[in-house]
PDB file of C-alpha atoms in Angstrom:
ATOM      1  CA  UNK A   1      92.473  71.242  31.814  1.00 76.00           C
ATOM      2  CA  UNK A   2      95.610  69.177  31.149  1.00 82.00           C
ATOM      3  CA  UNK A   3      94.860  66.358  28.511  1.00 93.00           C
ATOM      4  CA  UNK A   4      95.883  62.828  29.882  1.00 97.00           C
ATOM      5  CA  UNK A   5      96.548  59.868  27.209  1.00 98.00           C
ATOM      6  CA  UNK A   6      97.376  56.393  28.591  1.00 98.00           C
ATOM      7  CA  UNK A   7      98.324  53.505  26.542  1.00 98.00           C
ATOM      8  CA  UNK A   8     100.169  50.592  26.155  1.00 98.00           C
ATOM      9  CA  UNK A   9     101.084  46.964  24.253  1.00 97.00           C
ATOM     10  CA  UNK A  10      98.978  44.531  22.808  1.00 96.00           C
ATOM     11  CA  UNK A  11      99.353  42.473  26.220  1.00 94.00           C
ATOM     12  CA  UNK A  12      99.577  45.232  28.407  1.00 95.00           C
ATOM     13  CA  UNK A  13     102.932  44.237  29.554  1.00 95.00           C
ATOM     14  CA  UNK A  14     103.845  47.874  28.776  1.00 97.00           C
ATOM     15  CA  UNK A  15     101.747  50.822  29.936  1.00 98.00           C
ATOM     16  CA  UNK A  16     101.848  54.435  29.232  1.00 98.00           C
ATOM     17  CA  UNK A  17     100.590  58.056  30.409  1.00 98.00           C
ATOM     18  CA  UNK A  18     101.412  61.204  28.604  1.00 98.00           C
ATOM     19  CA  UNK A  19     100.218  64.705  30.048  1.00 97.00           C
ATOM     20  CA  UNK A  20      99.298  67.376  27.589  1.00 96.00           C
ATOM     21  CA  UNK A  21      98.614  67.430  23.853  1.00 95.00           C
ATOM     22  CA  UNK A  22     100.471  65.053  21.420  1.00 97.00           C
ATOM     23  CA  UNK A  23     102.582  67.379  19.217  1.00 97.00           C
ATOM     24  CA  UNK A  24     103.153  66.793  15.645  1.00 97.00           C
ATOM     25  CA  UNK A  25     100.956  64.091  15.191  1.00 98.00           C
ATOM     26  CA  UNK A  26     101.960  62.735  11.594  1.00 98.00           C
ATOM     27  CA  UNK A  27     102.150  59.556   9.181  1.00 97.00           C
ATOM     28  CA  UNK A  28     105.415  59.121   8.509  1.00 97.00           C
ATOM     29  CA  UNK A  29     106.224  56.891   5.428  1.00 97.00           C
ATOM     30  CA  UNK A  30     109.781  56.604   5.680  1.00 95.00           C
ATOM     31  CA  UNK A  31     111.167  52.939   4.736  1.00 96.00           C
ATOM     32  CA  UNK A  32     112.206  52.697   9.007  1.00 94.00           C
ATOM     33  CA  UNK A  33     109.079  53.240   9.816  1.00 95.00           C
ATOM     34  CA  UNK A  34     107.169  51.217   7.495  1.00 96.00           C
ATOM     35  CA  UNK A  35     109.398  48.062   8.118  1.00 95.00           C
ATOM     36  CA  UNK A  36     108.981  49.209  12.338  1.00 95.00           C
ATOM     37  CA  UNK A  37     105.418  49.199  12.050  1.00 95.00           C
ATOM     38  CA  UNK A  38     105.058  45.988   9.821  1.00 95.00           C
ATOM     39  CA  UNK A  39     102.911  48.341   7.546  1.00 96.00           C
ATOM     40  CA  UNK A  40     102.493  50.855   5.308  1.00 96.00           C
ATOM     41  CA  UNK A  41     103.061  54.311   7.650  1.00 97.00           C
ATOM     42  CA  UNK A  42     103.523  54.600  11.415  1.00 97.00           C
ATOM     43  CA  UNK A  43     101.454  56.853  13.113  1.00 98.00           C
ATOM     44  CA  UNK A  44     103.326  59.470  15.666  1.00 98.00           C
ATOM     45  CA  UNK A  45     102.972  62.062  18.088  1.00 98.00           C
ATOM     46  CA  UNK A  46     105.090  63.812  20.066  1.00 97.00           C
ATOM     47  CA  UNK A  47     105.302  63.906  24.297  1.00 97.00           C
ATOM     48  CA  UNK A  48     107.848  66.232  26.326  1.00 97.00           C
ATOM     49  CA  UNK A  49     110.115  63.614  28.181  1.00 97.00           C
ATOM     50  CA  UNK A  50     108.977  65.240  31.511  1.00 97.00           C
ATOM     51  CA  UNK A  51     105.406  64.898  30.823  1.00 97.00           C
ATOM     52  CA  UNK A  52     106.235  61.153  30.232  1.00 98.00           C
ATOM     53  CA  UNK A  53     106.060  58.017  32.189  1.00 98.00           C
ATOM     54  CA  UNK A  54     105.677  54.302  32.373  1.00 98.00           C
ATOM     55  CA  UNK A  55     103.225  53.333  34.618  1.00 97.00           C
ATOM     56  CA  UNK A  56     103.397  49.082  33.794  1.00 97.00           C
ATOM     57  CA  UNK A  57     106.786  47.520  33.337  1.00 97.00           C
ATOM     58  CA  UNK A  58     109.779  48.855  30.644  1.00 97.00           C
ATOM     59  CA  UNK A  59     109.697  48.068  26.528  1.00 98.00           C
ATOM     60  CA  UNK A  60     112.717  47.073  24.863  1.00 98.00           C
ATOM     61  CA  UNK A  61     114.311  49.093  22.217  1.00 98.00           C
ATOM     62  CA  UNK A  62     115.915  48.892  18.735  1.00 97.00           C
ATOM     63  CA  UNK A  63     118.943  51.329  17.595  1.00 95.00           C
ATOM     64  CA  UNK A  64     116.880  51.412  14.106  1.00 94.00           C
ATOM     65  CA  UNK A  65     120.118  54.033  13.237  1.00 93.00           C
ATOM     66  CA  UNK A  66     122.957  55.670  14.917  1.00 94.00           C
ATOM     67  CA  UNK A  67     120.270  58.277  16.036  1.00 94.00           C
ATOM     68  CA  UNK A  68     117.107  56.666  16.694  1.00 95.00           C
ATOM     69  CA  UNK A  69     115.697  53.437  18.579  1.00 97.00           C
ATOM     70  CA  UNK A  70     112.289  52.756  18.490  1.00 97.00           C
ATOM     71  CA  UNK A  71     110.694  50.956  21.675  1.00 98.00           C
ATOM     72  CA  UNK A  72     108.134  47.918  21.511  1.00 98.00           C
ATOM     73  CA  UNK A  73     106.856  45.102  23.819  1.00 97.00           C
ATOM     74  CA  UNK A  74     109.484  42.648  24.036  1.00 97.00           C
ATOM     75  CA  UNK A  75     106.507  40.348  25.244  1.00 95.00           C
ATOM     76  CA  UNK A  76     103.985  41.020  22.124  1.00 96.00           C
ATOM     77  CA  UNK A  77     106.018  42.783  20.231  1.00 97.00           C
ATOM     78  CA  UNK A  78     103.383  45.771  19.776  1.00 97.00           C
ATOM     79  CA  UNK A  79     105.911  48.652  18.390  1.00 98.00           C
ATOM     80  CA  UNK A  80     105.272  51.611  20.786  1.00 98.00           C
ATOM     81  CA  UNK A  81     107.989  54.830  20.427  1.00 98.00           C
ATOM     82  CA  UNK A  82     110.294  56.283  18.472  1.00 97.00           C
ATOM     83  CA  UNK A  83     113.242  58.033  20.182  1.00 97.00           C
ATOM     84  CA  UNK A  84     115.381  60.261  18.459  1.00 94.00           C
ATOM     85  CA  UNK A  85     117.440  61.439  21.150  1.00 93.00           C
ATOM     86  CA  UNK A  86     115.659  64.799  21.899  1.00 94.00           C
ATOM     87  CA  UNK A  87     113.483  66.515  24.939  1.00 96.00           C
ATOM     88  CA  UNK A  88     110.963  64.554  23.449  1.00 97.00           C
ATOM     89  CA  UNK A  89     109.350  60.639  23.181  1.00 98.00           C
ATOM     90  CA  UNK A  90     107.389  59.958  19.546  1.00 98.00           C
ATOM     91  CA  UNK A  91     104.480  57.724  20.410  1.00 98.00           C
ATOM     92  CA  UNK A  92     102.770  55.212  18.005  1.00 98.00           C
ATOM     93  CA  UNK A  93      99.145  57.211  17.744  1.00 98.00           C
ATOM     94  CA  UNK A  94      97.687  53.492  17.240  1.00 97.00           C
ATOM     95  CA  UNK A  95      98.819  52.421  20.988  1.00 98.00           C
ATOM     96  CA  UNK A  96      96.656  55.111  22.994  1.00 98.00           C
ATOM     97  CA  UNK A  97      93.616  53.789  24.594  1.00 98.00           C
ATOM     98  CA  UNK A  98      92.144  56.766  22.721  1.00 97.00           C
ATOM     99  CA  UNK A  99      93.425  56.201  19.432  1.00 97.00           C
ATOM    100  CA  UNK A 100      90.835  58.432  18.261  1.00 97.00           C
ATOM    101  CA  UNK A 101      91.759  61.611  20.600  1.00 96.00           C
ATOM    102  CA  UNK A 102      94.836  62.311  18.528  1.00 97.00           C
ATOM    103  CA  UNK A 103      93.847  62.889  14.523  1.00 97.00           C
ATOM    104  CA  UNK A 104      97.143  63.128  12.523  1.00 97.00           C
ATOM    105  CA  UNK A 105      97.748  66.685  10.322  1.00 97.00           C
ATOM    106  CA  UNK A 106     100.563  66.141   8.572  1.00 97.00           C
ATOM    107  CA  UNK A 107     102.466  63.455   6.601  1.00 97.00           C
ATOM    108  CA  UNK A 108     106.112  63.169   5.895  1.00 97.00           C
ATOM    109  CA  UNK A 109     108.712  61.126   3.784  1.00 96.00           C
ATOM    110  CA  UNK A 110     106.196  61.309   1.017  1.00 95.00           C
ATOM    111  CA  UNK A 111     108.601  59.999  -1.509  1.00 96.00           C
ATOM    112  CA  UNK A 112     107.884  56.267   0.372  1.00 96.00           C
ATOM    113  CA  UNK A 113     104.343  56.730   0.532  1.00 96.00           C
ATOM    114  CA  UNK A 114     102.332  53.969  -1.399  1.00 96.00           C
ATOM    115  CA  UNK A 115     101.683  54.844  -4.551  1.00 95.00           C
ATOM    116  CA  UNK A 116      97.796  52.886  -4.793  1.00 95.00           C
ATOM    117  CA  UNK A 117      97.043  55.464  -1.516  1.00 91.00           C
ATOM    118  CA  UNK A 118      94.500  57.102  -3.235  1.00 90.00           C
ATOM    119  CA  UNK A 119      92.550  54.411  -4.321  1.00 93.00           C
ATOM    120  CA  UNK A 120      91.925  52.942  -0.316  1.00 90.00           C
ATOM    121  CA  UNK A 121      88.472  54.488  -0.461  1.00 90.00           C
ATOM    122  CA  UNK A 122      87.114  52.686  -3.471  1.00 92.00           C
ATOM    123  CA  UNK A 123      88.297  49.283  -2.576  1.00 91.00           C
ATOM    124  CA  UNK A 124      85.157  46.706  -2.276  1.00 92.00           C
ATOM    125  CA  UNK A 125      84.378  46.450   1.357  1.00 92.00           C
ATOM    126  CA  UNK A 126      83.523  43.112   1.504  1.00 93.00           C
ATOM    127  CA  UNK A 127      80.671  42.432   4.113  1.00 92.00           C
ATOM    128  CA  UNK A 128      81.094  38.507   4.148  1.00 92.00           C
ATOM    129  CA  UNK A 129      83.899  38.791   6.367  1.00 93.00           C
ATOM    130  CA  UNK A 130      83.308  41.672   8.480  1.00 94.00           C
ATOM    131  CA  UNK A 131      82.496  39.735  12.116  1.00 94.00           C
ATOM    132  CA  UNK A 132      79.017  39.370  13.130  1.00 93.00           C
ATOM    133  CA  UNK A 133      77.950  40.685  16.801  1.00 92.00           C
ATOM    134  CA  UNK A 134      78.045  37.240  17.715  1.00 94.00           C
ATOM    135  CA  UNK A 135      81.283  36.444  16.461  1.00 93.00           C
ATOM    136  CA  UNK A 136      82.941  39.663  18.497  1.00 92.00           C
ATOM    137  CA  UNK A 137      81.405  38.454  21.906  1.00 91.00           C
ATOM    138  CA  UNK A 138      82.768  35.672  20.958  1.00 91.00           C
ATOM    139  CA  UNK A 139      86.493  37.028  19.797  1.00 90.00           C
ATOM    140  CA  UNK A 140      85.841  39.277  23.172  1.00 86.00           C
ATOM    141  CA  UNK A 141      85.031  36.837  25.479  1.00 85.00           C
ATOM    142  CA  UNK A 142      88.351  34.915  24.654  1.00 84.00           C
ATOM    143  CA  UNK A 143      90.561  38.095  24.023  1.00 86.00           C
ATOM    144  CA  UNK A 144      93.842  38.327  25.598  1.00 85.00           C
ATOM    145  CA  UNK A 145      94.598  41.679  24.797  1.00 86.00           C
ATOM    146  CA  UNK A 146      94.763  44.652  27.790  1.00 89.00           C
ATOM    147  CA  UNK A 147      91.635  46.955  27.436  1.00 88.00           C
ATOM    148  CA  UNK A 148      91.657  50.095  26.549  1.00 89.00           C
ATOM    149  CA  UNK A 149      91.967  51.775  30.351  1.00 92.00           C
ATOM    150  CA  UNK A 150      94.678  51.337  33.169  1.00 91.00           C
ATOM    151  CA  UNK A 151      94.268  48.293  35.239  1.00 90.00           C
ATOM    152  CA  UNK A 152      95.891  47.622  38.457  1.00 87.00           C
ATOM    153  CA  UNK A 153      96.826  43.893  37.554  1.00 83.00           C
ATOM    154  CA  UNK A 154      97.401  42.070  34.276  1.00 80.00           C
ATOM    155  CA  UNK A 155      97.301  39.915  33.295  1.00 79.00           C
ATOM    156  CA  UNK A 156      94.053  38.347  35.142  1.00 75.00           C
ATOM    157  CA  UNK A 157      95.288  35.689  37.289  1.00 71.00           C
ATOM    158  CA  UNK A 158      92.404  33.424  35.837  1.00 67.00           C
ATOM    159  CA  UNK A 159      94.843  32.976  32.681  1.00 64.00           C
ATOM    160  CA  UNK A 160      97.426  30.366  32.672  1.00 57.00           C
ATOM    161  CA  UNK A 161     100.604  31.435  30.914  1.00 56.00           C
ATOM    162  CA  UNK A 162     101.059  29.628  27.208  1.00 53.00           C
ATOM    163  CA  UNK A 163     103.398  29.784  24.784  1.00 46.00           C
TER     164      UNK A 163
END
């Protein structure tokens, strides 16, 4: 059975399917990709071009470097690929519907990784401001953000447009 991943932007503006399995899924810490992703890695994995296509609208794109532009809402600004000219689209892991369906197994451009990395999992969580249940109905009852599955119209037409 071929593996489907859809996916798309913060707003849904931009929509995604992939057929097959994500190849090299990776953290890359390169200084692009941290200053792309506004964070500390980018997640990726790889899609043949011909087992690629936009099913909602186009992104817009950034020549990050002679050989690479990266693509991202140019509504939300959600980054979404990184194209580096070959038989293949890179696509931000975090921007699948299934995030979870695509663990990373490698890591490269170690030499940028953050050097407090291996600390993460002793941080204090602290509880006090995780959201109650209440507070996510309430966060998801006003959310503006596509779900998590293909929809044949977005935004809802019950939203008025505000910027």
């Amino acid at each position: 059975m071929t593996h489907i991943h859809t996916g798309g932007c913060q707003c849904g503006a931009v929509r995604f399917r992939a057929e097959g399995e994500i190849g090299f899924p990776h953290l890359c810490h390169c200084r692009m990709c941290q200053k792309a992703a506004g964070n500390y890695f980018m997640p990726l994995g790889g899609v043949k071009w011909e087992n690629f296509s936009f099913t909602r609208g186009e992104p817009a794109w950034f020549h990050s470097s002679e050989t690479v532009k990266r693509g991202f809402c140019g509504k939300c600004g959600t980054p979404l690929f990184y194209d580096g000219g070959s038989d293949h689209i890179s696509i931000t892991l975090g921007s699948l519907d299934d995030p979870e369906s695509v663990k990373p197994r490698l890591q490269t451009n170690l030499v940028h990784k953050m050097s407090f990395f291996g600390e993460l999992d002793h941080l204090t969580h602290e509880t006090a401001m995780d959201m109650t249940p209440s507070e996510e109905k309430r966060v998801a009852a006003s959310s503006r953000q596509h779900p998590d599955h293909d929809t044949g119209v977005w935004p809802p037409e019950r939203w008025e447009e505000k910027s």
